[in-house]
Coordinates of C-alpha atoms in Angstrom, one line a residue:
Chain A
X1 CA -119.2 -21.2 -98.5
X2 CA -117.5 -22.0 -101.8
X3 CA -119.7 -22.6 -104.9
X4 CA -119.1 -26.3 -104.7
X5 CA -120.3 -26.4 -101.1
X6 CA -123.4 -24.4 -102.0
X7 CA -124.2 -26.8 -104.8
X8 CA -123.7 -30.0 -102.7
X9 CA -125.7 -28.6 -99.8
X10 CA -128.6 -27.6 -102.0
X11 CA -128.6 -30.8 -104.0
X12 CA -128.1 -33.4 -101.3
X13 CA -127.5 -32.4 -97.7
X14 CA -130.5 -30.0 -97.6
X15 CA -132.4 -31.6 -100.5
X16 CA -135.7 -29.9 -100.8
X17 CA -137.8 -33.0 -101.1
X18 CA -136.4 -35.6 -98.8
X19 CA -135.0 -33.1 -96.2
X20 CA -137.4 -30.2 -96.2
X21 CA -140.5 -32.0 -97.6
X22 CA -141.3 -29.2 -100.1
X23 CA -142.6 -29.4 -103.6
X24 CA -144.2 -32.7 -103.1
X25 CA -147.3 -32.0 -105.3
X26 CA -145.6 -32.1 -108.6
X27 CA -143.1 -34.7 -107.4
X28 CA -145.9 -37.1 -107.0
X29 CA -148.1 -36.2 -109.9
X30 CA -145.7 -36.4 -112.8
X31 CA -143.7 -39.5 -111.8
X32 CA -145.8 -42.1 -113.6
X33 CA -143.4 -42.0 -116.6
X34 CA -139.6 -41.3 -116.5
X35 CA -139.7 -39.0 -119.5
X36 CA -142.3 -36.7 -117.9
X37 CA -140.2 -36.6 -114.8
X38 CA -137.1 -35.7 -116.8
X39 CA -138.8 -32.8 -118.6
X40 CA -140.4 -31.6 -115.4
X41 CA -137.1 -31.7 -113.6
X42 CA -135.4 -29.7 -116.4
X43 CA -138.2 -27.2 -116.3
X44 CA -137.8 -26.7 -112.6
X45 CA -134.0 -26.5 -112.8
X46 CA -134.3 -23.7 -115.4
X47 CA -137.0 -21.8 -113.5
X48 CA -135.2 -22.1 -110.2
X49 CA -131.8 -21.0 -111.5
X50 CA -133.1 -18.1 -113.5
X51 CA -135.6 -16.9 -110.9
X52 CA -132.9 -17.2 -108.1
X53 CA -130.5 -15.2 -110.3
X54 CA -133.0 -12.5 -111.1
X55 CA -134.3 -12.2 -107.5
X56 CA -130.8 -11.9 -106.3
X57 CA -129.9 -9.2 -108.8
X58 CA -132.7 -6.9 -107.7
X59 CA -132.6 -7.9 -104.0
X60 CA -131.2 -4.5 -102.9
X61 CA -133.9 -2.6 -104.7
X62 CA -136.9 -4.7 -103.7
X63 CA -139.0 -3.1 -100.9
X64 CA -139.5 -5.7 -98.2
X65 CA -143.3 -5.3 -98.0
X66 CA -143.9 -6.3 -101.6
X67 CA -141.1 -8.8 -102.1
X68 CA -143.3 -11.9 -102.1
X69 CA -145.4 -10.4 -104.9
X70 CA -142.3 -9.5 -106.9
X71 CA -140.8 -13.0 -106.4
X72 CA -144.0 -14.6 -107.5
X73 CA -144.2 -12.5 -110.6
X74 CA -140.6 -13.3 -111.5
X75 CA -141.1 -17.0 -111.1
X76 CA -144.4 -16.9 -113.1
X77 CA -142.6 -15.1 -116.0
X78 CA -140.0 -17.9 -116.2
X79 CA -142.7 -20.6 -115.9
X80 CA -144.5 -19.0 -118.9
X81 CA -141.3 -19.3 -120.9
X82 CA -141.0 -23.0 -120.0
X83 CA -144.7 -23.6 -120.8
X84 CA -144.5 -21.9 -124.2
X85 CA -141.3 -23.8 -125.0
X86 CA -142.9 -27.1 -124.2
X87 CA -146.0 -26.4 -126.1
X88 CA -144.0 -25.5 -129.2
X89 CA -141.4 -28.2 -129.1
X90 CA -142.9 -31.1 -127.1
X91 CA -146.7 -30.8 -127.5
X92 CA -147.2 -34.4 -126.6
X93 CA -145.5 -34.1 -123.2
X94 CA -146.9 -30.7 -122.6
X95 CA -150.4 -32.2 -122.8
X96 CA -149.5 -35.0 -120.4
X97 CA -148.0 -32.7 -117.8
X98 CA -151.1 -30.6 -118.1
X99 CA -151.5 -28.0 -115.4
X100 CA -148.4 -29.2 -113.5
X101 CA -146.1 -27.0 -115.5
X102 CA -148.1 -24.0 -114.5
X103 CA -148.1 -25.2 -111.0
X104 CA -144.3 -24.8 -110.8
X105 CA -145.3 -21.2 -109.8
X106 CA -146.8 -22.4 -106.5
X107 CA -144.2 -25.1 -106.0
X108 CA -143.0 -24.3 -102.5
X109 CA -139.4 -25.0 -103.4
X110 CA -139.2 -21.9 -105.6
X111 CA -140.6 -19.5 -103.0
X112 CA -138.6 -21.2 -100.4
X113 CA -135.3 -20.8 -102.2
X114 CA -136.1 -17.2 -103.2
X115 CA -136.9 -16.3 -99.6
X116 CA -134.2 -18.3 -97.8
X117 CA -131.3 -17.9 -100.2
X118 CA -131.7 -15.6 -103.3
X119 CA -133.0 -12.6 -101.3
X120 CA -129.8 -12.6 -99.1
X121 CA -127.0 -13.8 -101.3
X122 CA -125.1 -12.6 -104.4
X123 CA -126.3 -13.5 -107.9
X124 CA -123.8 -16.1 -108.8
X125 CA -124.2 -18.0 -105.5
X126 CA -128.0 -17.9 -105.9
X127 CA -127.7 -19.3 -109.5
X128 CA -125.5 -22.2 -108.3
X129 CA -128.0 -22.8 -105.4
X130 CA -130.8 -22.8 -107.9
X131 CA -129.1 -25.4 -110.1
X132 CA -128.3 -27.6 -107.1
X133 CA -131.8 -27.5 -105.7
X134 CA -133.3 -28.2 -109.1
X135 CA -130.9 -31.1 -109.6
X136 CA -131.8 -32.6 -106.2
X137 CA -135.5 -32.3 -107.1
X138 CA -135.0 -33.9 -110.5
X139 CA -133.0 -36.7 -108.9
X140 CA -135.9 -37.6 -106.6
X141 CA -138.4 -37.4 -109.4
X142 CA -136.3 -39.7 -111.5
X143 CA -135.9 -42.2 -108.6
X144 CA -139.6 -42.4 -108.0
X145 CA -140.6 -42.6 -111.6
X146 CA -138.0 -45.3 -112.2
X147 CA -139.7 -47.6 -109.8
X148 CA -143.2 -46.6 -111.0
X149 CA -142.5 -47.0 -114.7
X150 CA -140.5 -50.2 -114.3
X151 CA -143.2 -52.0 -112.3
X152 CA -146.2 -50.2 -113.8
X153 CA -145.3 -50.6 -117.5
X154 CA -142.2 -52.8 -117.5
X155 CA -140.2 -50.1 -119.3
X156 CA -137.6 -47.4 -118.7
X157 CA -137.9 -44.1 -120.6
X158 CA -140.5 -45.9 -122.8
X159 CA -138.2 -48.8 -123.8
X160 CA -139.6 -52.2 -122.7
X161 CA -137.0 -53.9 -120.5
X162 CA -138.9 -56.5 -118.6
X163 CA -140.4 -58.4 -121.7
X164 CA -143.6 -60.3 -122.3
X165 CA -143.5 -62.4 -119.1
X166 CA -143.9 -59.3 -116.9
X167 CA -147.4 -58.6 -115.6
X168 CA -147.8 -54.8 -115.0
X169 CA -148.6 -53.7 -111.5
X170 CA -151.7 -51.5 -111.8
X171 CA -151.1 -50.0 -108.4
X172 CA -147.9 -48.4 -109.7
X173 CA -149.8 -46.4 -112.2
X174 CA -152.3 -45.2 -109.7
X175 CA -152.0 -42.3 -107.2
X176 CA -151.4 -44.3 -103.9
X177 CA -148.1 -45.8 -105.1
X178 CA -146.5 -42.4 -105.4
X179 CA -147.2 -41.7 -101.7
X180 CA -145.8 -45.1 -100.7
X181 CA -142.7 -44.9 -102.8
X182 CA -141.8 -41.3 -101.6
X183 CA -142.4 -42.4 -98.0
X184 CA -140.1 -45.4 -98.5
X185 CA -137.4 -43.2 -100.1
X186 CA -137.6 -40.8 -97.2
X187 CA -137.3 -43.7 -94.8
X188 CA -134.2 -45.2 -96.5
X189 CA -132.5 -41.8 -96.8
X190 CA -133.2 -40.9 -93.1
X191 CA -131.8 -44.2 -92.0
X192 CA -128.7 -44.5 -94.2
X193 CA -127.8 -41.0 -95.3
X194 CA -128.7 -39.0 -92.1
X195 CA -128.2 -42.0 -89.9
X196 CA -131.2 -41.3 -87.7
X197 CA -130.6 -43.0 -84.4
X198 CA -133.1 -45.4 -82.9
Chain B
X1 CA -168.0 -31.0 -121.3
X2 CA -171.6 -31.8 -120.4
X3 CA -171.3 -33.2 -116.9
X4 CA -173.9 -31.7 -114.5
X5 CA -172.5 -29.4 -111.9
X6 CA -174.0 -31.6 -109.2
X7 CA -172.1 -34.6 -110.4
X8 CA -168.9 -32.6 -110.7
X9 CA -169.3 -31.4 -107.1
X10 CA -169.4 -34.9 -105.7
X11 CA -166.7 -36.1 -108.1
X12 CA -164.4 -33.4 -106.9
X13 CA -164.8 -34.6 -103.3
X14 CA -164.6 -38.3 -103.7
X15 CA -163.4 -39.7 -107.1
X16 CA -161.1 -36.9 -108.1
X17 CA -160.1 -35.6 -104.7
X18 CA -157.8 -32.7 -105.4
X19 CA -155.2 -33.9 -102.8
X20 CA -155.5 -37.7 -102.9
X21 CA -155.7 -38.2 -106.7
X22 CA -154.3 -34.9 -108.1
X23 CA -151.6 -34.4 -105.4
X24 CA -152.3 -30.7 -105.0
X25 CA -151.9 -28.7 -101.8
X26 CA -149.5 -31.2 -100.3
X27 CA -147.2 -28.6 -98.6
X28 CA -149.7 -27.1 -96.2
X29 CA -151.5 -30.4 -95.9
X30 CA -148.4 -32.0 -94.4
X31 CA -147.3 -29.0 -92.3
X32 CA -150.6 -27.8 -90.8
X33 CA -152.1 -31.3 -90.0
X34 CA -150.6 -31.5 -86.5
X35 CA -153.7 -30.1 -84.7
X36 CA -157.3 -30.8 -85.7
X37 CA -158.4 -27.2 -84.9
X38 CA -155.8 -25.5 -87.2
X39 CA -156.4 -28.1 -89.9
X40 CA -160.1 -27.3 -89.7
X41 CA -159.5 -23.5 -89.8
X42 CA -157.2 -23.8 -92.8
X43 CA -159.7 -26.1 -94.6
X44 CA -162.5 -23.7 -94.2
X45 CA -160.4 -20.8 -95.5
X46 CA -159.4 -23.0 -98.5
X47 CA -163.0 -23.8 -99.3
X48 CA -163.9 -20.1 -99.3
X49 CA -160.9 -18.9 -101.3
X50 CA -161.3 -21.8 -103.8
X51 CA -165.0 -21.0 -104.4
X52 CA -164.4 -17.3 -105.0
X53 CA -161.2 -17.5 -107.0
X54 CA -162.5 -20.2 -109.3
X55 CA -165.5 -17.9 -110.1
X56 CA -163.2 -14.8 -110.5
X57 CA -160.7 -16.6 -112.6
X58 CA -163.3 -18.0 -114.9
X59 CA -164.7 -14.5 -115.5
X60 CA -161.3 -13.0 -116.0
X61 CA -160.3 -15.8 -118.4
X62 CA -163.3 -15.7 -120.6
X63 CA -164.1 -12.0 -120.6
X64 CA -160.6 -10.5 -120.4
X65 CA -157.8 -13.0 -121.5
X66 CA -159.6 -14.6 -124.4
X67 CA -161.1 -11.4 -126.1
X68 CA -157.7 -9.7 -125.8
X69 CA -155.8 -12.7 -127.1
X70 CA -153.4 -12.9 -124.1
X71 CA -154.2 -16.4 -122.9
X72 CA -150.5 -17.1 -122.5
X73 CA -150.5 -14.7 -119.6
X74 CA -153.0 -16.8 -117.7
X75 CA -150.5 -18.0 -115.0
X76 CA -149.5 -14.5 -114.0
X77 CA -153.0 -13.2 -114.1
X78 CA -154.4 -16.1 -112.1
X79 CA -151.8 -15.8 -109.4
X80 CA -152.4 -12.1 -109.2
X81 CA -156.1 -12.6 -108.8
X82 CA -155.6 -15.2 -106.1
X83 CA -153.0 -13.1 -104.2
X84 CA -155.1 -9.9 -104.5
X85 CA -158.2 -11.7 -103.3
X86 CA -156.5 -13.3 -100.3
X87 CA -155.0 -9.9 -99.4
X88 CA -158.4 -8.3 -99.7
X89 CA -160.0 -11.0 -97.6
X90 CA -157.4 -10.5 -94.9
X91 CA -158.1 -6.8 -94.7
X92 CA -161.9 -7.3 -94.6
X93 CA -161.8 -10.0 -91.9
X94 CA -159.3 -8.0 -89.8
X95 CA -161.5 -4.9 -90.0
X96 CA -164.9 -6.4 -89.4
X97 CA -164.5 -9.7 -87.5
X98 CA -161.3 -9.6 -85.4
X99 CA -162.3 -12.8 -83.6
X100 CA -162.4 -14.7 -86.9
X101 CA -159.2 -13.0 -88.0
X102 CA -157.3 -14.4 -85.0
X103 CA -158.4 -17.9 -85.7
X104 CA -158.2 -17.8 -89.5
X105 CA -156.0 -14.9 -90.3
X106 CA -152.7 -16.7 -89.8
X107 CA -153.6 -19.2 -92.5
X108 CA -154.5 -16.7 -95.2
X109 CA -151.0 -15.9 -96.4
X110 CA -150.4 -19.7 -96.7
X111 CA -153.3 -20.0 -99.1
X112 CA -151.7 -18.0 -101.8
X113 CA -149.0 -20.5 -102.3
X114 CA -151.3 -23.5 -101.9
X115 CA -151.1 -25.2 -105.2
X116 CA -154.7 -26.5 -104.9
X117 CA -156.0 -23.0 -105.5
X118 CA -154.1 -22.3 -108.7
X119 CA -154.5 -26.0 -109.7
X120 CA -158.3 -25.8 -109.7
X121 CA -158.3 -22.6 -111.8
X122 CA -156.0 -24.4 -114.3
X123 CA -158.0 -27.6 -114.4
X124 CA -161.3 -25.8 -115.1
X125 CA -159.7 -24.0 -118.0
X126 CA -158.1 -27.2 -119.4
X127 CA -161.3 -29.2 -119.1
X128 CA -163.5 -26.4 -120.5
X129 CA -166.0 -26.1 -117.7
X130 CA -168.7 -23.5 -117.9
X131 CA -169.2 -21.0 -115.0
X132 CA -171.6 -23.1 -112.9
X133 CA -169.4 -26.2 -113.4
X134 CA -166.3 -24.3 -112.4
X135 CA -167.8 -23.0 -109.2
X136 CA -169.2 -26.5 -108.3
X137 CA -165.7 -27.9 -109.0
X138 CA -164.2 -25.2 -106.8
X139 CA -166.4 -25.8 -103.8
X140 CA -166.2 -29.6 -104.2
X141 CA -162.4 -29.5 -104.4
X142 CA -162.3 -27.3 -101.3
X143 CA -164.5 -29.7 -99.3
X144 CA -162.4 -32.6 -100.5
X145 CA -159.2 -30.9 -99.3
X146 CA -160.8 -30.2 -95.9
X147 CA -161.9 -33.8 -95.7
X148 CA -158.4 -35.1 -96.5
X149 CA -156.6 -32.8 -94.0
X150 CA -159.1 -33.5 -91.2
X151 CA -158.6 -37.2 -91.6
X152 CA -154.8 -36.9 -91.5
X153 CA -155.0 -34.6 -88.5
X154 CA -157.2 -37.0 -86.7
X155 CA -154.9 -40.0 -87.5
X156 CA -151.8 -38.0 -86.5
X157 CA -153.3 -37.3 -83.1
X158 CA -153.8 -41.0 -82.5
X159 CA -150.3 -41.6 -83.7
X160 CA -148.7 -39.5 -81.0
X161 CA -148.9 -42.3 -78.5
X162 CA -147.7 -45.0 -80.9
X163 CA -144.1 -46.0 -81.7
X164 CA -143.1 -45.1 -85.3
X165 CA -139.7 -46.2 -86.8
X166 CA -137.3 -43.3 -86.3
X167 CA -136.6 -42.7 -90.0
X168 CA -140.3 -42.6 -90.8
X169 CA -141.3 -40.1 -88.1
X170 CA -142.9 -36.8 -89.3
X171 CA -143.4 -36.6 -93.1
X172 CA -142.7 -40.3 -93.8
X173 CA -145.5 -41.8 -91.8
X174 CA -147.9 -39.0 -92.9
X175 CA -147.2 -39.9 -96.5
X176 CA -147.9 -43.6 -95.8
X177 CA -151.2 -42.7 -94.1
X178 CA -152.1 -40.5 -97.1
X179 CA -151.2 -43.4 -99.4
X180 CA -153.6 -45.7 -97.6
X181 CA -156.3 -43.0 -97.6
X182 CA -155.8 -42.6 -101.4
X183 CA -156.1 -46.3 -101.8
X184 CA -159.4 -46.2 -99.9
X185 CA -160.6 -43.4 -102.2
X186 CA -159.8 -45.5 -105.2
X187 CA -162.8 -47.5 -104.1
X188 CA -165.0 -44.6 -105.1
X189 CA -163.6 -44.3 -108.5
X190 CA -166.1 -46.4 -110.3
X191 CA -169.0 -44.1 -109.5
X192 CA -168.3 -41.2 -111.9
X193 CA -165.4 -40.4 -114.2
X194 CA -164.5 -36.8 -114.8
X195 CA -160.9 -37.0 -116.0

């Protein structure tokens, strides 16, 4: 596969959220505001790309029996970098994201890509795959948070767009709406993108 | 934080359910909920691991990480404690109770990457719980998770005979069911507030 194909497959065709249903936890938890989703998405892109690259670089020297532990530790190291960066530069958002930054470690997407792609492919391909997967993840987060923030607060990225006449939908701020919106998104994509037959 | 451990325990099950309000542990929740038996087995394993790891991580955090000033390493240390404990548990169960190993053993590796386990450890640190509170929160979260996965497994068994729109089959309909369950759990939210 060329680099472009790897990227497109990772980001859209085999998108980790809507196709493989991985990494749902954080996708639902941080999507109440678009800014949180964007920061979370960037954090995941960075961690995925760097962890994929590192795991791929040492793939020939990693004993099979302990590879899960090695992968987890590599991922955890990059997550710590993201966490410290956020705490230092964006303390406000770091507080709102709370434990969900640390939970990138147990995000199934990262282990999934490390196991399925990075441990069998050359470094540059793995890096591209990481960027693509991360972008696909960030895209879904932004789509969900767009709906939730628009209806829940009448704003986009914190800027009021719907004006005074808009009455905020409380349900969009609460947990259940995240489940419903993700389900609808999966439904729409299955029907129009994968053309699931009746 | 001066909430009693008893209140925290109930709150972790109903008002702040780890899965339905904090969205943790979704991956194994969606993939292992096809059969009630396996959902129950995994749920019991989660309760056990959550209880012990929340206690272990509390001790490690307050007596090792804080005195040595290496709190920033908490993610790595927590995940190692969890993985090591799960591995240890697997060995012990395999050695002494083979019957339990065959029913529970297959789920144990899944638990290390269940975000609910790490999530509870991180929540108890962020919210400054003491030891008793942490353990109560750990047990409660485990029971809450078991409750959620059992309900979904039961509903999915009923759904087998029903017609579901083709694009919604599998994960889609499970998410909608979970949303409705979460909506029902919002009804508990007035009782206590711990977040």
